[in-house]
XYZ file of C-alpha atoms in Angstrom:
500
model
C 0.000 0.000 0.000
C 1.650 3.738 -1.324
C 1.546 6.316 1.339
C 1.610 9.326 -0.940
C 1.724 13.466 0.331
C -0.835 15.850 -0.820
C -2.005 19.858 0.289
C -5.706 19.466 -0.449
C -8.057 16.756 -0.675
C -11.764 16.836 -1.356
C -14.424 14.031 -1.010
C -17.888 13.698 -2.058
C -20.615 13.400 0.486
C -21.301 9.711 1.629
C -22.809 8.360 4.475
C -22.755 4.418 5.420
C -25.970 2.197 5.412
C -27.910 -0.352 7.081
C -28.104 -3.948 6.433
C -31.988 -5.383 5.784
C -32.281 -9.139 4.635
C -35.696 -9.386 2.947
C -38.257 -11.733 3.494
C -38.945 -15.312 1.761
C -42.375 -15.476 1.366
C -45.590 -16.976 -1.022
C -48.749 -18.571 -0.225
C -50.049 -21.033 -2.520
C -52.543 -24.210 -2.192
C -51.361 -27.028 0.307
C -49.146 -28.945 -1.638
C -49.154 -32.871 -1.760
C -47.964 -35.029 1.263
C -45.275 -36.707 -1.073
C -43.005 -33.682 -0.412
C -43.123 -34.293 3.447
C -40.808 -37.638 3.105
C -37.815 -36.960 4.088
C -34.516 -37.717 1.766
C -32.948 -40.862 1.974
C -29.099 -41.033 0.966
C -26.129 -43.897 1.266
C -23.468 -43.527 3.877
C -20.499 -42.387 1.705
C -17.008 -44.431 2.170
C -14.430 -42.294 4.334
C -12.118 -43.166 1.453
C -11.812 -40.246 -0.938
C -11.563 -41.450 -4.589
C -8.506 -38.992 -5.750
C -8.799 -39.426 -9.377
C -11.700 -37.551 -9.246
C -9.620 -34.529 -8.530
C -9.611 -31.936 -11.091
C -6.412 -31.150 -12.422
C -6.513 -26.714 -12.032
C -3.442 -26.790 -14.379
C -5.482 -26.780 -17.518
C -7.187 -23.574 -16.482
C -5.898 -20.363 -16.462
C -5.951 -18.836 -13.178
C -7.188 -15.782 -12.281
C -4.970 -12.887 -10.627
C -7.570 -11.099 -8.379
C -4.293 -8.477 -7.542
C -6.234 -7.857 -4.168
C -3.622 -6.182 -1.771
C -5.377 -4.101 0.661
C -9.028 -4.774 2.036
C -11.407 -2.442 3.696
C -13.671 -4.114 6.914
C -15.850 -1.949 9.340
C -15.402 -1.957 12.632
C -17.926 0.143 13.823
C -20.489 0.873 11.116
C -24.641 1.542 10.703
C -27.004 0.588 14.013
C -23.242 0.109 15.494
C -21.979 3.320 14.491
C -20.159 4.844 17.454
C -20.618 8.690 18.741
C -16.931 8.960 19.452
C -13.653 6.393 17.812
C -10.685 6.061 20.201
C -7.516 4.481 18.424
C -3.947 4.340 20.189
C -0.437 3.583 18.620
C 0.445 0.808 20.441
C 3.920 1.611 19.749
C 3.414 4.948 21.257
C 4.404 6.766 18.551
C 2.138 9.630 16.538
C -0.029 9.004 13.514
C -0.123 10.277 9.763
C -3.389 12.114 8.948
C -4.778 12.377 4.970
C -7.440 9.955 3.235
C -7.564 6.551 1.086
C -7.619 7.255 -2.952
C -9.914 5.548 -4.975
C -7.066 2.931 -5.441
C -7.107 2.484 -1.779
C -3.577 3.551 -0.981
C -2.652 6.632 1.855
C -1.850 9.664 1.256
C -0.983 12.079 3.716
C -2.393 15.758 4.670
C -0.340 16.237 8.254
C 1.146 14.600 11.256
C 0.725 14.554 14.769
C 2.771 13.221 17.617
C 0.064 12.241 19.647
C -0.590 8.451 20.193
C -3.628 8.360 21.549
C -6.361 9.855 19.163
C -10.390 10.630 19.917
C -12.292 10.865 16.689
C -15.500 12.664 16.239
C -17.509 14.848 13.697
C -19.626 17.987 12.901
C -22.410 17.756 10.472
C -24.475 20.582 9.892
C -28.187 17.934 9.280
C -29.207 16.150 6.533
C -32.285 13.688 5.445
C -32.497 10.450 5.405
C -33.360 8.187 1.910
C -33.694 4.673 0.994
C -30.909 3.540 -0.942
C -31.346 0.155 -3.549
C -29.113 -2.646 -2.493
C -27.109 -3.128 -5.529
C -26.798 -5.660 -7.147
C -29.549 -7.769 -5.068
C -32.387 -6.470 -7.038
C -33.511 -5.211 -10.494
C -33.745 -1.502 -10.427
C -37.183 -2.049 -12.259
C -38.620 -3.858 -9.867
C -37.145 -2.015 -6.585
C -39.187 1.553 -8.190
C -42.515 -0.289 -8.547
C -42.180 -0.813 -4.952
C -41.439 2.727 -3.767
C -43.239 4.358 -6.661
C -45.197 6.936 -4.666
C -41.814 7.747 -2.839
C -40.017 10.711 -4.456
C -36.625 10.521 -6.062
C -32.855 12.136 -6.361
C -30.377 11.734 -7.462
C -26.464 11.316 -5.459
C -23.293 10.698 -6.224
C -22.114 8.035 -4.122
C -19.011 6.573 -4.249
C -18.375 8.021 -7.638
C -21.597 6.830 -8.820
C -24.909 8.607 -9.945
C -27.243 6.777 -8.009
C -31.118 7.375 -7.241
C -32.348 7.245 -3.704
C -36.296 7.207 -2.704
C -38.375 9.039 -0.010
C -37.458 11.936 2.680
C -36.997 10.803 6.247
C -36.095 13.090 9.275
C -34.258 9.924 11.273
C -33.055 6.612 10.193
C -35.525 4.541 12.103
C -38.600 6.253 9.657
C -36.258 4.964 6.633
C -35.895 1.548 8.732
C -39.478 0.999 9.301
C -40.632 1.761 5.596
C -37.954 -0.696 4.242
C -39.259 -3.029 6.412
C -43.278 -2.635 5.537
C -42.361 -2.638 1.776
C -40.206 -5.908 2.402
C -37.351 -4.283 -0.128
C -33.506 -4.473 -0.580
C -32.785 -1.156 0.772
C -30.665 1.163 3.121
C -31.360 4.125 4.817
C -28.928 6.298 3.840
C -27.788 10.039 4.571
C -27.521 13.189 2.740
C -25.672 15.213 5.567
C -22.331 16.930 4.883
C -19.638 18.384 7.635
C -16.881 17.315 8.978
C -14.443 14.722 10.920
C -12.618 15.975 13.730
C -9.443 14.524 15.387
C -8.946 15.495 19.078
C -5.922 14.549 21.036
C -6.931 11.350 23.550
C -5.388 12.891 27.006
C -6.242 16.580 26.551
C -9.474 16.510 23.759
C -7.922 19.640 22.117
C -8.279 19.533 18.411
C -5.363 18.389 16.259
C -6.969 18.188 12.578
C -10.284 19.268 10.720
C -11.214 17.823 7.400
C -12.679 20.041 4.801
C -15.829 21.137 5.239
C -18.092 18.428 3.213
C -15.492 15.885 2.704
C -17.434 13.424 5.375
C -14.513 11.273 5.917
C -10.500 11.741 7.118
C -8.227 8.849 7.976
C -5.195 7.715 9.741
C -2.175 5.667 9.457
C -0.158 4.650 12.538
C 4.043 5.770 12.474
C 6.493 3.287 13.291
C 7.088 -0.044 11.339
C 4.598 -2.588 12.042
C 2.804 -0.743 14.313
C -0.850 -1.587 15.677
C -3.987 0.272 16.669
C -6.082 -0.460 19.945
C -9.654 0.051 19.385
C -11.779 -0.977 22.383
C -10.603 -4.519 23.290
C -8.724 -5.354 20.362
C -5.318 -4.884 18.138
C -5.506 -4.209 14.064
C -3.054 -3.328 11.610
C -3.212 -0.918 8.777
C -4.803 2.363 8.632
C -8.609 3.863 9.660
C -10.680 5.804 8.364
C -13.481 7.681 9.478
C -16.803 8.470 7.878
C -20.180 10.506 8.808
C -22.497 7.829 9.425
C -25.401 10.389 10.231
C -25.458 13.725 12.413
C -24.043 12.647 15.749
C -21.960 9.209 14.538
C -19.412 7.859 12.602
C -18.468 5.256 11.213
C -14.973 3.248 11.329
C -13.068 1.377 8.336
C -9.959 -0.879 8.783
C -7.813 -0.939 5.550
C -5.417 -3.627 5.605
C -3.602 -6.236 4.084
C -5.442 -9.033 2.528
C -2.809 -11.889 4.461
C -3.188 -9.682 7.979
C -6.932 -9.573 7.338
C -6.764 -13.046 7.132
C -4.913 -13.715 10.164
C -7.406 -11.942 12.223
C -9.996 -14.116 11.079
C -8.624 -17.511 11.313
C -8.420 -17.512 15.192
C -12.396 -16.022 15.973
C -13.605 -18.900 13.038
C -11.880 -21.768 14.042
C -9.675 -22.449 16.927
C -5.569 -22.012 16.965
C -5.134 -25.171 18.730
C -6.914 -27.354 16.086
C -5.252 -29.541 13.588
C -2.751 -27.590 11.489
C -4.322 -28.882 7.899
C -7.852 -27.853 9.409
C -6.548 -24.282 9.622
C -4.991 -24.412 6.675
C -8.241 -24.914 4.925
C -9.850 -22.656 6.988
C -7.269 -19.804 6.052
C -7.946 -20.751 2.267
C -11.592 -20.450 2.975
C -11.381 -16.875 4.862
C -9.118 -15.427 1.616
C -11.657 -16.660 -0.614
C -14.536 -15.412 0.700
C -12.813 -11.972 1.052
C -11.670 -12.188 -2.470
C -15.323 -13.020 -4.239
C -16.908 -10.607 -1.801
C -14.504 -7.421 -2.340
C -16.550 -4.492 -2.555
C -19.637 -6.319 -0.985
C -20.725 -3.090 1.152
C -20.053 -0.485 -1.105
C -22.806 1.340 -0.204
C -21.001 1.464 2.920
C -17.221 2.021 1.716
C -16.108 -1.322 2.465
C -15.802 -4.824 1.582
C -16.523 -6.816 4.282
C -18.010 -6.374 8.188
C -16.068 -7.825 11.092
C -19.043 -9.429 12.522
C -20.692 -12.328 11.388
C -22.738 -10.681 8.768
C -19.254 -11.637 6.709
C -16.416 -12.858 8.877
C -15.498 -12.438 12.450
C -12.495 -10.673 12.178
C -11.041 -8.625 15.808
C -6.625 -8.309 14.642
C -4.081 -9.901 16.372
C -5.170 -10.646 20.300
C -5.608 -13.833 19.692
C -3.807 -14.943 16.466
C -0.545 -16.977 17.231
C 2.486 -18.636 15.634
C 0.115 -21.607 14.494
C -2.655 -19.705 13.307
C -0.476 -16.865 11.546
C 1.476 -20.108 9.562
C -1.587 -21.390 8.658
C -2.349 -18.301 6.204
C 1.198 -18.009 5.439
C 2.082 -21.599 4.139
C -1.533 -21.049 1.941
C -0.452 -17.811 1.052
C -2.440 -16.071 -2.038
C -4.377 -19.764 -2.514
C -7.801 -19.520 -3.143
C -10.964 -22.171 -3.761
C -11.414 -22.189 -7.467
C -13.004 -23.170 -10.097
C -12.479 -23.286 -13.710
C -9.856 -20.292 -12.828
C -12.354 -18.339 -10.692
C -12.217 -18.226 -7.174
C -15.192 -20.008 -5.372
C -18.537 -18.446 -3.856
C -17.463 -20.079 -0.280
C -19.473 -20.488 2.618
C -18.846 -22.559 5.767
C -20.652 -23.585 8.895
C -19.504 -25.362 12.361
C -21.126 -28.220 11.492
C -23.685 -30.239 8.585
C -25.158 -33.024 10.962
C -24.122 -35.633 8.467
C -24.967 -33.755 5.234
C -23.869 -30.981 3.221
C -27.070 -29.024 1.255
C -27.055 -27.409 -2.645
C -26.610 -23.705 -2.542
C -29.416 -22.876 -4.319
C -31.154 -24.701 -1.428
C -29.732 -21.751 0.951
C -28.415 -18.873 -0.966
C -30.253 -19.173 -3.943
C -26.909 -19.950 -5.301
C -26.886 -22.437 -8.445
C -22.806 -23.616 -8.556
C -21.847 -27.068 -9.375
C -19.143 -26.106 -6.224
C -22.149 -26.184 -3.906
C -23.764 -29.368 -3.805
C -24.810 -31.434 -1.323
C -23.342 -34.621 0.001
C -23.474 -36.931 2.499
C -20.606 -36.279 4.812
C -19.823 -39.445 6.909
C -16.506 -37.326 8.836
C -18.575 -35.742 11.507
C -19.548 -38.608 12.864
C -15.976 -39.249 14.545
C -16.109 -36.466 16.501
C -18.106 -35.118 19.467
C -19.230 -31.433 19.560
C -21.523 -29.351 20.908
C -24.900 -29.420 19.203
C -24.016 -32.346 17.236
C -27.559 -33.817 18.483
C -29.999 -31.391 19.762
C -33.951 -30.840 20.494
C -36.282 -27.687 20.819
C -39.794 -27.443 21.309
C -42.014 -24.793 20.450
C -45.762 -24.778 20.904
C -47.792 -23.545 18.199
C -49.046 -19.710 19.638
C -44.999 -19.688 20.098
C -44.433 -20.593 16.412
C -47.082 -18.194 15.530
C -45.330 -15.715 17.045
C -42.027 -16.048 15.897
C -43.024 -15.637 12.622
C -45.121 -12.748 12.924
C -41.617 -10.994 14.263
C -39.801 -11.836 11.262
C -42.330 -10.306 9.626
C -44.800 -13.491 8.277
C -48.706 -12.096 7.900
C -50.269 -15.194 10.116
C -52.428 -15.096 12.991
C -51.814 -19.334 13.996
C -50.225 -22.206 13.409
C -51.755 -25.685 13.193
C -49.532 -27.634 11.381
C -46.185 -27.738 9.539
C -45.174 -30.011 6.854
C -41.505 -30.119 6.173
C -39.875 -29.793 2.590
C -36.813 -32.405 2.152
C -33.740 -32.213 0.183
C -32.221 -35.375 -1.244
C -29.810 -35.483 1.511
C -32.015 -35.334 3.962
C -32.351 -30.947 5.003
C -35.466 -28.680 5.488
C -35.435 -26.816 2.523
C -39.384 -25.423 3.006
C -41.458 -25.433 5.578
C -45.266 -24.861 5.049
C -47.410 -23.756 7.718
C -51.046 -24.320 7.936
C -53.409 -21.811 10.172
C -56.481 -23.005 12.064
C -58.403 -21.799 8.719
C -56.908 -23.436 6.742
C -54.630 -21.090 4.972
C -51.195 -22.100 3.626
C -48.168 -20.382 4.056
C -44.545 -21.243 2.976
C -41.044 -20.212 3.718
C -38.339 -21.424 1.921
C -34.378 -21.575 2.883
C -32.900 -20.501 5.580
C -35.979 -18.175 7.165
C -37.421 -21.342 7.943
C -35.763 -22.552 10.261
C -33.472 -19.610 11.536
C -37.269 -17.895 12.293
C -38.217 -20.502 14.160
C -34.895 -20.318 16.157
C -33.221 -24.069 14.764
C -29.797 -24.281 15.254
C -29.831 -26.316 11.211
C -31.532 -27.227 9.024
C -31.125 -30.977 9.244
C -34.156 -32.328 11.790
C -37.684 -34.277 11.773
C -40.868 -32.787 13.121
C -42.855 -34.680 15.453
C -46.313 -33.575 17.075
C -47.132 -33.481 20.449
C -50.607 -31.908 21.307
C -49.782 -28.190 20.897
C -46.037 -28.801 20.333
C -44.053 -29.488 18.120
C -40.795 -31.426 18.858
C -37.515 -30.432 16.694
C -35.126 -33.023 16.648
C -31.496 -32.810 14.815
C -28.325 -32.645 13.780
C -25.913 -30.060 13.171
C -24.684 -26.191 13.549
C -25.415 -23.776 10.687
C -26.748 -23.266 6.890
C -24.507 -26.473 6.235
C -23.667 -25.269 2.537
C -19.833 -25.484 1.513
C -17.456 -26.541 4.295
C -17.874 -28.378 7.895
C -15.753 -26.890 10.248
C -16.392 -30.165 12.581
C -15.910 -32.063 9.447
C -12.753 -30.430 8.420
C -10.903 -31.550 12.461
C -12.509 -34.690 11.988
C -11.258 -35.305 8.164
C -7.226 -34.144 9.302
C -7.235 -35.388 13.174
C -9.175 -38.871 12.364
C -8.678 -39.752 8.674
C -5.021 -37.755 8.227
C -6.374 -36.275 5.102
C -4.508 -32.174 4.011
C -6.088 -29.027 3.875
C -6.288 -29.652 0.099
C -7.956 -32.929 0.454
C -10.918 -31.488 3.104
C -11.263 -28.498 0.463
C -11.282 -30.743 -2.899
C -14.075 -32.640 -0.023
C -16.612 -29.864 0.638
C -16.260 -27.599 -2.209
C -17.123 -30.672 -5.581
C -15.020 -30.301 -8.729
C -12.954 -27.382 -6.930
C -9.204 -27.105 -6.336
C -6.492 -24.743 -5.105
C -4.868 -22.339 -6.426
C-alpha cells in the first residue's frame, strides 16, 4: 500500500448504510404429502476417490491483484458517537485519506498516540438507498413508486435514492413494511474531527463536506487499539449520520486473514484444518470485495461476513496457517469459489441454491460421513415450540399469520429442510423457503424431523449452521481422524474445486 503526500483533498458526500435481509415469502394451495418424506441417501465411504480430482493446471488462473481490504469496525445501528484508536507503539499518527485505489496519502502529522475521533455535520435527510446488485432496479421503483426521487453521487456513482426521512428509524421501518432491498442512507455533509486522547484539544479538521478523514499509525509494524482489540493498517473515518461515525480498517489481505482464522476456528486445532480454513477466509474476502459499497467497504467484522477482531488472539500456528496457503484460493475453472462454511452439517452438506439461492456445481450437497468421529456441541440437539410460540415467531420476522396448526416439512435429497409450510387453524397455507425457515423458528440447522405433540411441536437434529460449503467439525474430523490435508478437506466440501 503507497503512502503518498498531498495539500488538499476533497471528497464527495457519503454516508454508510444499514443492512436489511428481505423476506422469503408466497402462499399457494397445500401442496401434496409426497413432499413431506424426508430424503434418503447412502453412507459415503471415508475413502476419498482422488482421481476424481480436477487437475486446475489446464485452467488459467485468475490474478484477483487484491492487496489491501477495507472491513468496518464500527459501522450503521453500530456506528459509534466517538472512535478512540492508540499507537500501540506509542508513537504519533499520519493524517490524509484513502484514494480511490485504496492507498494513503498524507495531509499532516501529529505526535500524539492516543487519538479521539469525532464529527460535525451541519443535518441532513435520510433516503432509501437500492441494495445493488440484489435487485432489479425495475422492480425495486414499482415498490417505492409513490416515494419521491434524487439523485447522489455516491461513491463516484450517480445513483437514485427514494423518499425523505427526518431519522433513520422512519427509513428503517418503511424498508421493512415494503419488504425491499434497501438502506437508509444520509444526505448530511460536515466534517471529521481529530482530538488529542489525554487533553481533547483539536489536532486536525477535514474540509468542510469531505465526510470522511483517515489515519495511518508511524512506526514499522505498528498496531492500533480500538476498544478490546489490536488491528493493523490504517482507519478511516466516515459521517455515518449527524451525531456518529463510522470506522473502516484498511489492511492487508494476508493480515486480514490472520485476524480471522483464530475467531472462526480455533488455533489449537489440527494444522491442515486451519490451513483450509485460512484458504476459505481469503476466498470469501476475495469473491466478496466491494460487498458493502454502499457502505465504503468490503466486508463487516461481525458475522454478517467474517469475524475478524486483529491480532489478540492470532498466534504462531494460526499466523502459519495463512502463510504456508499464502495467495491460494478455492477455485473453479480459474475463478475463485462463492465459499461459505458452517460449524457443522449433521451428516450432510445441502445445494446452494437450497440456501443462498446460489446455483454452482461447487455447492452441492453430500453426504458427509466425517462428523460422525467427533463429538461437539450441538451435534444432536432438540427444541420445542408450541404452536401460539411458532405463531409468534413468525409474525416478528415479519410473516402475515395469525396461527399455526400444522407444519409439513420440505426435504432435500440429503435429507435438510429446505421449506417449511405452515397451515393456520383456517386453513390457509403459508410457505417459507431456505434458511428463514428454520433460523425464524430459532433451529440451530436445518437438518431435523418434526414430530407432534398436542400443541407442540418437537424439533429433533443434527448439526450447527446453513450447512452449505465446508464443515468446520468435518474439516478436524477429516485431518485429526482420517489424516487427510487441507487440500484434500477443500477438494471434499467444495465438488469439482481445487487450489490455487
Amino acid at each position: 500500500m503507497k503512502i503518498n503526500k498531498i495539500k488538499k483533498y476533497t471528497l464527495c458526500s457519503f454516508a454508510a448504510l444499514a443492512i436489511l435481509h428481505p423476506f422469503s415469502v408466497s402462499y399457494a394451495e397445500r401442496a401434496d404429502e409426497g413432499f413431506c418424506v424426508r430424503g434418503t441417501s447412502s453412507a459415503y465411504s471415508t475413502e476419498i476417490d482422488k482421481n476424481s480430482y480436477v487437475d486446475g493446471s489446464k485452467y488459467e488462473n485468475i490474478d484477483y491483484g487484491i492487496e489491501t481490504m477495507r472491513i468496518g469496525l464500527s459501522y450503521g445501528d453500530g456506528a459509534a458517537e466517538e472512535a478512540e484508536l492508540e499507537n500501540a507503539s506509542g508513537l504519533g499518527f499520519l493524517i490524509g485519506f484513502y484514494d480511490e485505489n485504496r492507498n494513503f496519502n498524507e495531509l499532516a502529522q501529529t505526535s500524539s498516540s492516543k487519538l479521539l475521533a469525532q464529527i460535525k455535520c451541519d443535518g441532513g435527510t435520510w433516503h432509501i438507498l437500492p441494495e445493488k446488485d440484489f435487485v432489479p432496479e425495475v422492480e425495486f421503483q414499482e415498490s417505492v413508486s409513490e416515494l419521491s426521487s434524487s439523485e447522489y453521487e455516491i461513491e463516484g456513482e450517480k445513483r437514485e435514492v427514494y423518499g425523505d426521512f427526518s431519522t433513520r428509524a422512519e427509513a428503517r421501518k418503511l424498508i421493512k413494511e415494503l419488504k425491499i432491498s434497501g438502506f437508509p442512507w444520509y444526505d448530511g455533509k460536515g466534517s471529521v474531527l481529530l482530538l488529542d486522547g489525554e487533553s481533547e484539544k483539536l489536532i486536525y479538521e477535514s474540509e468542510y463536506g469531505s465526510n470522511r478523514l483517515a489515519v495511518f499509525p508511524m512506526g514499522e509494524g505498528s498496531q492500533c487499539a480500538y476498544k478490546d482489540n489490536r488491528y493493523r493498517g490504517g482507519f478511516e473515518f466516515r459521517i455515518h449520520d449527524e451525531s456518529h461515525l463510522n470506522l473502516i480498517n484498511y489492511v492487508g489481505l494476508e493480515e486480514y486473514i490472520k485476524g480471522v482464522i483464530p475467531y472462526e476456528m480455533s488455533y489449537s486445532w489440527p494444522f491442515e484444518a486451519l490451513k483450509a480454513q485460512a484458504v476459505c477466509a481469503r476466498t470469501y474476502a476475495v469473491y466478496n470485495q466491494d460487498r458493502f459499497k454502499e457502505y465504503g467497504f468490503d466486508l463487516t467484522a461481525d458475522t454478517y461476513s467474517q469475524v475478524y477482531r486483529g491480532t489478540l488472539e492470532a498466534n504462531e500456528t494460526s499466523d502459519r496457517a495463512v502463510d504456508e496457503t499464502a495467495g491460494e484460493l478455492v477455485r473453479y475453472e480459474g475463478q475463485a469459489c462463492e465459499i461459505y462454511y458452517c460449524s457443522s452439517n449433521g451428516g450432510a452438506t445441502e445445494d446452494g441454491v437450497n440456501v443462498f439461492d446460489t446455483s454452482a456445481p461447487y455447492l452441492s450437497g453430500k453426504t458427509d460421513p466425517f462428523e460422525a468421529a467427533l463429538d461437539f456441541p450441538l451435534k444432536d440437539w432438540e427444541l420445542k415450540r408450541s404452536t401460539d410460540k411458532i405463531a409468534l415467531m413468525l409474525q416478528e420476522w415479519g410473516y402475515d399469520i395469525d396461527s399455526v396448526a400444522e407444519l409439513f416439512p420440505e426435504y432435500s435429497g440429503t435429507g435438510n429442510v429446505i421449506a417449511i409450510n405452515f397451515v393456520d387453524d383456517d386453513g390457509n397455507y403459508l410457505e417459507v423457503r431456505g434458511r428463514s425457515c428454520y433460523n425464524a423458528l430459532g433451529l440451530h440447522s436445518c437438518r431435523f424431523t418434526i414430530e407432534r405433540d398436542e400443541d407442540d411441536f418437537i424439533f429433533t437434529g443434527t448439526g450447527w449452521g446453513h450447512n452449505c460449503g465446508m464443515s468446520q467439525w468435518g474439516a478436524n474430523a477429516m485431518a485429526s481422524v482420517y489424516g487427510y490435508n487441507y487440500q484434500d478437506i477443500l477438494r471434499f466440501y467444495f465438488s469439482g474445486a481445487y487450489v490455487a
